């Protein structure tokens, strides 16, 4: 029978329906079966069969397509069509079919497939752009960084070929997951993935590979070139065997946005910490200024008072010496506080550097002993010095080491109302050790870490019983760091006293 023009009209109708390509060619195949007595129909792409009925010998058809020199061939009972080596169609038909109609069919399908390819390209890019917009939005507007990552990954997996995704950081050979969607964490932490991760971190280049489980996996570094701080790991949908340029493009853009989101988060966290620290320091400095003004007035009032007392009348030699000792003690205390304040200012300004010289240690011990005896005498307690190193000569900064010992001794005397303060100097395992021990009020174990902080005092200014500015131990710690020494505090318990060790190599 002859095929009339309605044949081509019906084919045109199928092509204009706009359904999926396999459904379109299924309808065309059924139409050819009913109108042309087609028994074998095969439509495929270079990747594989799209729709087929009849013979299943796909290899034979494929070889025929490859061997064909022309894009279109038609004989008395069959036809095959090659569409730019991208799509192939083969079908048989009744001998009464008009070959012109078959050729017209070929032209119609050729136009349709080229239009379909353009449509698929536009649609694919639109789909990826849509996924990119939806994935980027939470990274910009979501406050919580974990929620931002989670929502971004959900959007990404919804619109693209990516099936599972994870954002992670690395620590040594371990992967720490920050946020993930549908990922098997054991798979992500498997040896295979870790080896690829190591390659990305060391080489700075993204990795796409077919895993042992048959899934296509991509690992994109987060961070600057060769400074990978995190990972963007994706598992593509089943059956995907290669990554196209759009896949790579969208992952690159997202990794860039995620990297900057992480950096912004780190900046915000640091700003919050800095603001909190600045507020704490401001409060501490305000308390410090109020405290210093009080502490400076106390020894000055004592000095002025005893000077006025001495001017008022005759006193015995013994009383005069006693009053002069009070003046000396107040003057030493005042000088020590002023020196500490000046030293702290120099340290924070970066002007103070250690100047190492050689000197007999006994000279320094004598200076510290004289200072401690004056303070202890006025406090009514005993002060002992045991020097077990003799005429040992040391090389370090004389003034810094002396300041450390004077601060420790004056603190011990200040916090001891009854009993004694002891300074011992000895050698142990090639280390020079200074041990300052007292029988004073002691310190709670949990407060030992606080005592070296600048401006920190364990007593509140309103209720404090002991004088001091709260910077002596802080300066001592800074000086010790400068000269390569360590200060180690040990508490004997509340009401039992404290021991401070100063340890340095000789």
Coordinates of C-alpha atoms in Angstrom, one line a residue:
X1 CA 0.0 0.0 0.0
X2 CA 1.0 3.6 -0.6
X3 CA 1.6 5.8 2.5
X4 CA -0.3 9.1 2.1
X5 CA 0.5 12.6 3.6
X6 CA -1.3 11.7 6.8
X7 CA 1.7 9.6 7.7
X8 CA 4.0 12.7 7.9
X9 CA 1.3 14.7 9.7
X10 CA 1.0 12.0 12.4
X11 CA 4.7 11.9 12.8
X12 CA 4.8 15.7 13.2
X13 CA 2.1 15.5 15.8
X14 CA 4.2 13.0 17.8
X15 CA 7.3 15.2 17.6
X16 CA 5.4 18.3 18.8
X17 CA 4.0 16.7 22.0
X18 CA 7.2 17.7 23.9
X19 CA 7.4 14.6 26.0
X20 CA 10.6 12.6 26.8
X21 CA 12.6 11.4 23.8
X22 CA 12.1 7.7 24.6
X23 CA 8.4 8.2 24.8
X24 CA 8.3 10.1 21.5
X25 CA 10.2 7.3 19.7
X26 CA 8.1 4.6 21.4
X27 CA 5.0 6.3 19.9
X28 CA 6.7 6.5 16.5
X29 CA 7.7 2.9 16.7
X30 CA 4.1 1.8 17.5
X31 CA 2.8 4.0 14.7
X32 CA 5.2 2.4 12.2
X33 CA 4.2 -1.1 13.4
X34 CA 0.6 -0.4 12.8
X35 CA 1.0 1.5 9.5
X36 CA 4.1 -0.1 7.9
X37 CA 4.0 -3.6 9.4
X38 CA 7.3 -2.8 11.2
X39 CA 8.6 -5.9 13.1
X40 CA 12.0 -4.6 14.2
X41 CA 12.6 -1.0 15.5
X42 CA 15.8 0.3 17.2
X43 CA 16.5 3.9 18.2
X44 CA 19.7 4.5 20.1
X45 CA 22.4 7.0 20.9
X46 CA 26.1 6.6 21.0
X47 CA 25.7 5.8 24.7
X48 CA 23.2 3.0 24.2
X49 CA 19.6 1.9 23.3
X50 CA 16.8 4.5 23.9
X51 CA 13.9 2.4 22.6
X52 CA 13.6 -0.9 20.8
X53 CA 11.3 -3.7 19.9
X54 CA 11.7 -6.8 17.8
X55 CA 15.3 -8.1 17.3
X56 CA 17.6 -7.6 20.3
X57 CA 20.8 -8.0 18.3
X58 CA 22.0 -4.5 19.1
X59 CA 25.6 -5.3 18.2
X60 CA 24.8 -6.1 14.6
X61 CA 22.8 -2.9 14.2
X62 CA 25.6 -0.9 15.8
X63 CA 28.2 -2.4 13.5
X64 CA 26.0 -1.6 10.5
X65 CA 25.8 2.1 11.7
X66 CA 29.5 2.3 12.0
X67 CA 30.1 0.8 8.5
X68 CA 27.6 2.9 6.8
X69 CA 29.1 5.7 4.7
X70 CA 25.9 7.6 4.4
X71 CA 23.6 9.1 7.0
X72 CA 20.5 7.7 5.3
X73 CA 20.0 4.4 3.6
X74 CA 16.8 2.8 2.5
X75 CA 16.1 -0.4 0.5
X76 CA 12.9 -2.3 -0.3
X77 CA 12.2 -3.5 3.2
X78 CA 14.3 -1.6 5.8
X79 CA 15.9 1.7 6.5
X80 CA 18.7 3.0 8.8
X81 CA 19.4 6.6 9.7
X82 CA 22.6 8.1 11.2
X83 CA 22.1 11.5 12.8
X84 CA 25.6 13.0 13.0
X85 CA 26.9 9.9 14.7
X86 CA 24.9 10.8 17.9
X87 CA 21.6 9.1 17.3
X88 CA 20.7 6.0 15.1
X89 CA 17.4 4.6 13.9
X90 CA 16.7 1.3 12.2
X91 CA 13.4 -0.2 11.3
X92 CA 11.9 -2.5 8.7
X93 CA 8.7 -2.0 6.8
X94 CA 6.3 -3.3 4.1
X95 CA 7.6 -3.4 0.6
X96 CA 4.7 -1.2 -0.6
X97 CA 6.1 1.8 1.4
X98 CA 7.1 4.8 -0.6
X99 CA 10.9 5.6 0.0
X100 CA 10.2 9.3 -0.4
X101 CA 8.1 9.3 2.7
X102 CA 10.9 7.4 4.6
X103 CA 13.4 10.1 3.5
X104 CA 11.0 12.8 4.5
X105 CA 10.8 11.1 7.9
X106 CA 14.6 11.2 8.1
X107 CA 14.7 14.9 7.4
X108 CA 12.0 15.6 10.0
X109 CA 13.8 13.5 12.6
X110 CA 17.1 15.2 11.8
X111 CA 15.6 18.7 12.4
X112 CA 13.8 17.5 15.5
X113 CA 16.9 15.9 17.1
X114 CA 19.1 18.9 16.5
X115 CA 16.4 21.1 18.0
X116 CA 16.0 18.6 20.9
X117 CA 19.8 18.8 21.6
X118 CA 19.7 22.6 21.7
X119 CA 16.7 22.4 24.0
X120 CA 18.4 19.9 26.3
X121 CA 21.5 22.1 26.5
X122 CA 19.5 25.1 27.4
X123 CA 17.3 23.1 29.9
X124 CA 20.4 21.5 31.5
X125 CA 22.1 24.9 32.0
X126 CA 18.9 26.4 33.3
X127 CA 18.5 23.5 35.7
X128 CA 22.1 24.0 37.0
X129 CA 21.7 27.7 37.3
X130 CA 18.5 27.2 39.3
X131 CA 20.3 24.7 41.6
X132 CA 23.2 27.2 42.0
X133 CA 20.8 30.0 43.0
X134 CA 19.0 27.9 45.5
X135 CA 22.3 26.5 46.9
X136 CA 23.9 29.9 47.2
X137 CA 21.0 31.6 48.9
X138 CA 21.3 30.0 52.3
X139 CA 25.0 30.5 52.3
X140 CA 24.4 34.2 52.1
X141 CA 21.3 34.7 54.4
X142 CA 21.4 31.9 56.9
X143 CA 22.9 32.9 60.2
X144 CA 23.9 29.5 61.5
X145 CA 26.8 28.1 59.4
X146 CA 25.7 24.5 59.9
X147 CA 22.1 25.3 58.8
X148 CA 23.5 27.2 55.8
X149 CA 25.6 24.2 54.7
X150 CA 22.7 21.8 55.2
X151 CA 20.1 23.8 53.3
X152 CA 22.7 24.5 50.5
X153 CA 23.4 20.7 50.1
X154 CA 19.7 19.9 50.0
X155 CA 19.1 22.4 47.2
X156 CA 22.1 21.2 45.3
X157 CA 21.0 17.5 45.4
X158 CA 17.4 18.4 44.5
X159 CA 18.2 20.1 41.1
X160 CA 21.4 18.4 39.9
X161 CA 22.9 15.0 39.1
X162 CA 24.5 15.0 42.5
X163 CA 23.0 12.4 44.8
X164 CA 24.8 12.9 48.0
X165 CA 27.1 15.6 49.3
X166 CA 29.2 16.4 52.3
X167 CA 31.2 19.5 53.5
X168 CA 34.1 18.4 55.7
X169 CA 37.3 19.6 57.3
X170 CA 40.5 17.5 57.7
X171 CA 42.6 16.8 60.7
X172 CA 45.6 14.7 60.0
X173 CA 44.3 11.5 58.3
X174 CA 40.7 12.0 59.6
X175 CA 37.7 13.7 58.0
X176 CA 35.5 15.7 60.3
X177 CA 32.0 16.1 58.8
X178 CA 30.6 19.6 59.2
X179 CA 27.3 19.0 57.2
X180 CA 26.1 16.2 55.0
X181 CA 23.1 15.0 53.0
X182 CA 22.5 11.2 52.6
X183 CA 26.1 10.3 52.8
X184 CA 27.4 7.0 54.1
X185 CA 30.0 8.4 56.5
X186 CA 31.9 5.1 56.6
X187 CA 32.3 5.3 52.9
X188 CA 33.6 8.9 53.1
X189 CA 36.1 7.8 55.7
X190 CA 37.2 4.8 53.8
X191 CA 40.9 4.3 52.8
X192 CA 40.0 4.9 49.1
X193 CA 38.5 8.3 49.8
X194 CA 41.2 9.3 52.3
X195 CA 43.9 8.6 49.7
X196 CA 42.1 10.8 47.2
X197 CA 41.6 13.5 49.9
X198 CA 45.4 13.4 50.6
X199 CA 46.0 14.0 46.9
X200 CA 43.7 17.0 46.8
X201 CA 45.3 18.5 50.0
X202 CA 48.9 18.0 48.8
X203 CA 48.3 18.7 45.1
X204 CA 45.6 21.4 45.4
X205 CA 43.7 20.0 42.4
X206 CA 40.2 18.6 42.4
X207 CA 39.6 14.9 42.0
X208 CA 36.9 13.0 40.1
X209 CA 37.0 9.2 40.0
X210 CA 34.8 6.1 39.8
X211 CA 34.8 4.5 43.3
X212 CA 35.1 0.8 44.0
X213 CA 31.3 0.9 44.8
X214 CA 30.6 1.9 41.2
X215 CA 29.6 5.5 42.1
X216 CA 31.2 8.6 40.5
X217 CA 32.8 10.7 43.3
X218 CA 34.1 14.2 43.2
X219 CA 36.3 15.9 45.8
X220 CA 36.7 19.7 45.6
X221 CA 39.1 21.5 47.9
X222 CA 37.8 24.4 50.1
X223 CA 40.4 27.1 50.7
X224 CA 43.1 28.9 48.9
X225 CA 45.4 27.2 46.3
X226 CA 47.6 24.6 48.1
X227 CA 46.1 25.7 51.4
X228 CA 43.1 23.3 51.6
X229 CA 41.2 23.8 54.9
X230 CA 38.1 21.8 54.0
X231 CA 36.5 19.5 51.4
X232 CA 33.4 19.4 49.3
X233 CA 32.7 15.8 48.5
X234 CA 29.9 14.7 46.2
X235 CA 28.5 11.4 45.0
X236 CA 26.8 11.6 41.7
X237 CA 23.6 9.7 40.8
X238 CA 23.7 6.0 39.8
X239 CA 24.8 5.4 36.3
X240 CA 26.7 8.6 35.8
X241 CA 30.1 7.6 34.5
X242 CA 31.8 11.0 33.7
X243 CA 31.7 14.6 34.9
X244 CA 30.7 17.3 32.3
X245 CA 31.9 20.8 32.4
X246 CA 28.7 22.1 33.9
X247 CA 29.1 19.8 36.9
X248 CA 32.6 21.0 37.4
X249 CA 31.6 24.7 37.0
X250 CA 28.8 24.5 39.6
X251 CA 31.0 22.7 42.1
X252 CA 33.7 25.3 41.6
X253 CA 31.4 28.2 42.1
X254 CA 29.8 26.6 45.2
X255 CA 33.2 25.7 46.7
X256 CA 34.3 29.3 46.2
X257 CA 31.1 30.6 48.0
X258 CA 31.4 28.0 50.8
X259 CA 35.1 28.9 51.3
X260 CA 34.3 32.6 51.7
X261 CA 31.3 31.7 54.0
X262 CA 33.7 29.8 56.2
X263 CA 36.2 32.6 56.3
X264 CA 33.4 35.1 57.1
X265 CA 32.2 32.8 59.9
X266 CA 35.8 32.7 61.3
X267 CA 36.1 36.4 61.1
X268 CA 32.7 36.9 62.9
X269 CA 33.7 34.4 65.6
X270 CA 37.1 36.1 66.1
X271 CA 35.3 39.5 66.2
X272 CA 32.9 38.3 68.9
X273 CA 35.8 36.9 70.9
X274 CA 37.8 40.0 70.5
X275 CA 34.8 42.2 71.5
X276 CA 34.3 40.1 74.6
X277 CA 38.0 40.1 75.5
X278 CA 38.1 43.9 74.9
X279 CA 35.1 44.4 77.2
X280 CA 36.8 42.2 79.9
X281 CA 40.0 44.1 79.6
X282 CA 38.3 47.4 79.7
X283 CA 36.5 46.4 82.9
X284 CA 39.8 45.0 84.4
X285 CA 41.7 48.1 83.5
X286 CA 39.1 50.4 85.1
X287 CA 39.3 48.3 88.2
X288 CA 43.1 48.4 87.9
X289 CA 43.2 52.2 87.7
X290 CA 40.9 52.6 90.7
X291 CA 43.0 50.0 92.6
X292 CA 46.3 51.6 91.7
X293 CA 45.2 55.0 92.8
X294 CA 44.3 53.6 96.2
X295 CA 47.5 51.5 96.4
X296 CA 49.8 54.4 95.6
X297 CA 48.1 56.6 98.2
X298 CA 48.5 54.1 101.0
X299 CA 52.4 54.0 101.1
X300 CA 52.6 57.7 100.3
X301 CA 50.3 58.6 103.3
X302 CA 52.4 56.3 105.5
X303 CA 55.6 58.1 104.4
X304 CA 54.1 61.5 104.9
X305 CA 52.6 60.6 108.2
X306 CA 55.8 59.2 109.8
X307 CA 57.8 62.2 108.4
X308 CA 55.4 64.6 110.1
X309 CA 55.6 62.5 113.3
X310 CA 59.4 62.7 113.3
X311 CA 59.3 66.5 112.8
X312 CA 56.9 67.0 115.8
X313 CA 59.3 66.2 118.6
X314 CA 62.1 64.3 120.2
X315 CA 62.1 60.6 120.0
X316 CA 64.5 58.0 121.3
X317 CA 67.0 56.5 118.9
X318 CA 65.1 53.3 119.0
X319 CA 61.7 54.9 118.1
X320 CA 63.4 57.0 115.3
X321 CA 64.8 53.8 113.7
X322 CA 61.5 52.1 114.0
X323 CA 59.7 55.0 112.2
X324 CA 62.5 55.1 109.6
X325 CA 62.0 51.4 109.0
X326 CA 58.3 52.1 108.4
X327 CA 59.2 54.8 105.9
X328 CA 61.7 52.6 104.2
X329 CA 59.1 49.7 103.9
X330 CA 56.5 52.1 102.5
X331 CA 59.0 53.6 100.1
X332 CA 60.2 50.1 98.9
X333 CA 56.6 49.1 98.4
X334 CA 55.8 52.2 96.5
X335 CA 58.9 51.9 94.3
X336 CA 58.0 48.3 93.5
X337 CA 54.5 49.2 92.4
X338 CA 55.7 52.0 90.2
X339 CA 58.4 49.8 88.7
X340 CA 55.8 47.1 87.9
X341 CA 53.5 49.6 86.2
X342 CA 56.4 51.0 84.1
X343 CA 57.6 47.5 83.3
X344 CA 54.1 46.4 82.2
X345 CA 53.8 49.5 79.9
X346 CA 57.2 48.8 78.3
X347 CA 56.3 45.1 77.8
X348 CA 52.9 45.9 76.1
X349 CA 54.6 48.5 74.0
X350 CA 57.2 46.0 72.9
X351 CA 60.1 48.1 74.2
X352 CA 61.5 45.7 76.8
X353 CA 64.0 43.2 75.6
X354 CA 66.2 41.0 77.8
X355 CA 69.9 42.0 78.2
X356 CA 71.9 39.0 79.2
X357 CA 75.1 39.5 81.3
X358 CA 77.2 37.3 83.5
X359 CA 77.1 37.9 87.3
X360 CA 77.5 36.0 90.6
X361 CA 74.1 34.8 91.7
X362 CA 75.0 35.5 95.3
X363 CA 74.9 39.3 94.6
X364 CA 71.3 39.1 93.5
X365 CA 70.3 36.8 96.4
X366 CA 71.7 39.4 98.9
X367 CA 69.6 42.2 97.3
X368 CA 66.4 40.0 97.4
X369 CA 67.3 39.1 101.0
X370 CA 67.6 42.7 102.2
X371 CA 64.3 43.6 100.5
X372 CA 62.5 40.6 102.0
X373 CA 63.8 41.2 105.5
X374 CA 62.4 44.8 105.6
X375 CA 58.9 43.6 104.5
X376 CA 58.9 40.6 106.8
X377 CA 60.1 42.6 109.8
X378 CA 57.2 45.1 109.4
X379 CA 54.8 42.2 108.9
X380 CA 56.0 40.5 112.1
X381 CA 56.9 37.2 110.4
X382 CA 60.2 35.4 109.7
X383 CA 62.0 35.4 106.4
X384 CA 64.7 32.7 105.6
X385 CA 67.1 32.5 102.7
X386 CA 69.0 29.2 101.9
X387 CA 71.6 29.6 99.2
X388 CA 72.9 26.2 98.1
X389 CA 74.7 27.3 94.9
X390 CA 77.6 29.4 96.5
X391 CA 79.4 31.6 94.0
X392 CA 77.6 30.3 91.0
X393 CA 78.0 32.6 88.0
X394 CA 74.9 32.8 85.7
X395 CA 74.2 34.5 82.4
X396 CA 70.8 36.1 82.1
X397 CA 69.0 39.5 82.5
X398 CA 69.9 40.6 86.0
X399 CA 67.0 43.0 86.5
X400 CA 64.3 40.7 85.1
X401 CA 65.4 37.7 87.3
X402 CA 65.6 40.0 90.3
X403 CA 62.1 41.4 89.6
X404 CA 60.7 37.9 89.4
X405 CA 62.1 36.9 92.8
X406 CA 61.2 40.2 94.4
X407 CA 57.6 39.9 93.2
X408 CA 57.3 36.3 94.4
X409 CA 58.9 37.1 97.8
X410 CA 56.7 40.3 98.4
X411 CA 53.6 38.4 97.4
X412 CA 54.4 35.6 99.8
X413 CA 55.0 38.1 102.7
X414 CA 51.9 40.1 101.8
X415 CA 49.6 37.0 102.0
X416 CA 51.3 35.5 105.2
X417 CA 50.0 36.9 108.5
X418 CA 51.6 34.3 110.7
X419 CA 54.5 32.0 110.3
X420 CA 57.4 32.4 107.8
X421 CA 58.4 32.9 104.1
X422 CA 61.4 30.9 102.8
X423 CA 63.6 31.4 99.7
X424 CA 65.7 28.4 98.7
X425 CA 68.2 28.3 95.7
X426 CA 69.6 25.0 94.5
X427 CA 70.7 23.1 91.4
X428 CA 68.7 20.1 90.1
X429 CA 69.4 18.1 86.9
X430 CA 71.4 21.0 85.3
X431 CA 68.5 23.4 86.2
X432 CA 68.8 26.4 88.6
X433 CA 65.8 26.3 90.9
X434 CA 64.4 29.1 93.1
X435 CA 61.8 27.9 95.6
X436 CA 59.6 30.6 97.3
X437 CA 57.4 29.0 100.0
X438 CA 55.1 30.5 102.6
X439 CA 52.6 29.6 105.3
X440 CA 50.0 32.1 104.2
X441 CA 46.4 32.0 103.2
X442 CA 47.0 29.6 100.2
X443 CA 45.1 29.4 96.9
X444 CA 42.3 27.2 95.5
X445 CA 43.6 24.7 92.9
X446 CA 41.2 26.1 90.3
X447 CA 42.6 29.6 90.8
X448 CA 46.2 28.7 89.9
X449 CA 45.6 29.4 86.2
X450 CA 44.1 32.9 86.9
X451 CA 47.0 34.4 88.9
X452 CA 49.3 35.1 85.9
X453 CA 46.6 37.1 84.0
X454 CA 47.2 40.9 83.7
X455 CA 45.1 43.0 86.1
X456 CA 43.5 39.9 87.7
X457 CA 43.2 39.7 91.5
X458 CA 41.5 36.9 93.3
X459 CA 39.9 39.5 95.7
X460 CA 37.3 42.1 94.7
X461 CA 38.5 45.7 95.2
X462 CA 35.6 46.5 97.6
X463 CA 36.3 43.5 99.9
X464 CA 40.0 43.0 99.5
X465 CA 42.2 42.6 102.6
X466 CA 45.6 42.7 101.0
X467 CA 47.3 45.5 99.1
X468 CA 48.5 45.1 95.6
X469 CA 47.8 46.1 91.9
X470 CA 47.4 42.6 90.5
X471 CA 50.2 42.9 87.9
X472 CA 53.2 41.5 89.8
X473 CA 52.7 37.9 88.9
X474 CA 51.7 38.8 85.3
X475 CA 55.0 40.7 84.8
X476 CA 57.0 37.9 86.5
X477 CA 55.5 35.4 84.0
X478 CA 56.3 37.7 81.0
X479 CA 59.9 38.2 82.3
X480 CA 60.3 34.5 82.8
X481 CA 59.2 33.8 79.2
X482 CA 61.7 36.4 78.0
X483 CA 64.7 34.8 79.8
X484 CA 63.7 31.2 79.1
X485 CA 62.5 30.4 82.6
X486 CA 59.4 28.7 84.0
X487 CA 57.3 29.7 87.0
X488 CA 55.4 26.7 88.5
X489 CA 52.9 27.4 91.3
X490 CA 51.9 24.7 93.8
X491 CA 49.2 25.2 96.4
X492 CA 49.5 23.5 99.8
X493 CA 45.8 24.1 100.4
X494 CA 43.7 26.9 101.8
X495 CA 45.2 28.3 105.0
X496 CA 48.4 26.3 104.5
X497 CA 50.4 28.4 102.0
X498 CA 51.8 28.3 98.5
X499 CA 55.0 27.3 96.8
X500 CA 56.4 29.0 93.6
X501 CA 59.2 27.4 91.7
X502 CA 61.3 29.4 89.2
X503 CA 63.2 27.0 87.0
X504 CA 65.9 27.9 84.4
X505 CA 68.7 26.2 82.6
X506 CA 72.3 27.0 83.5

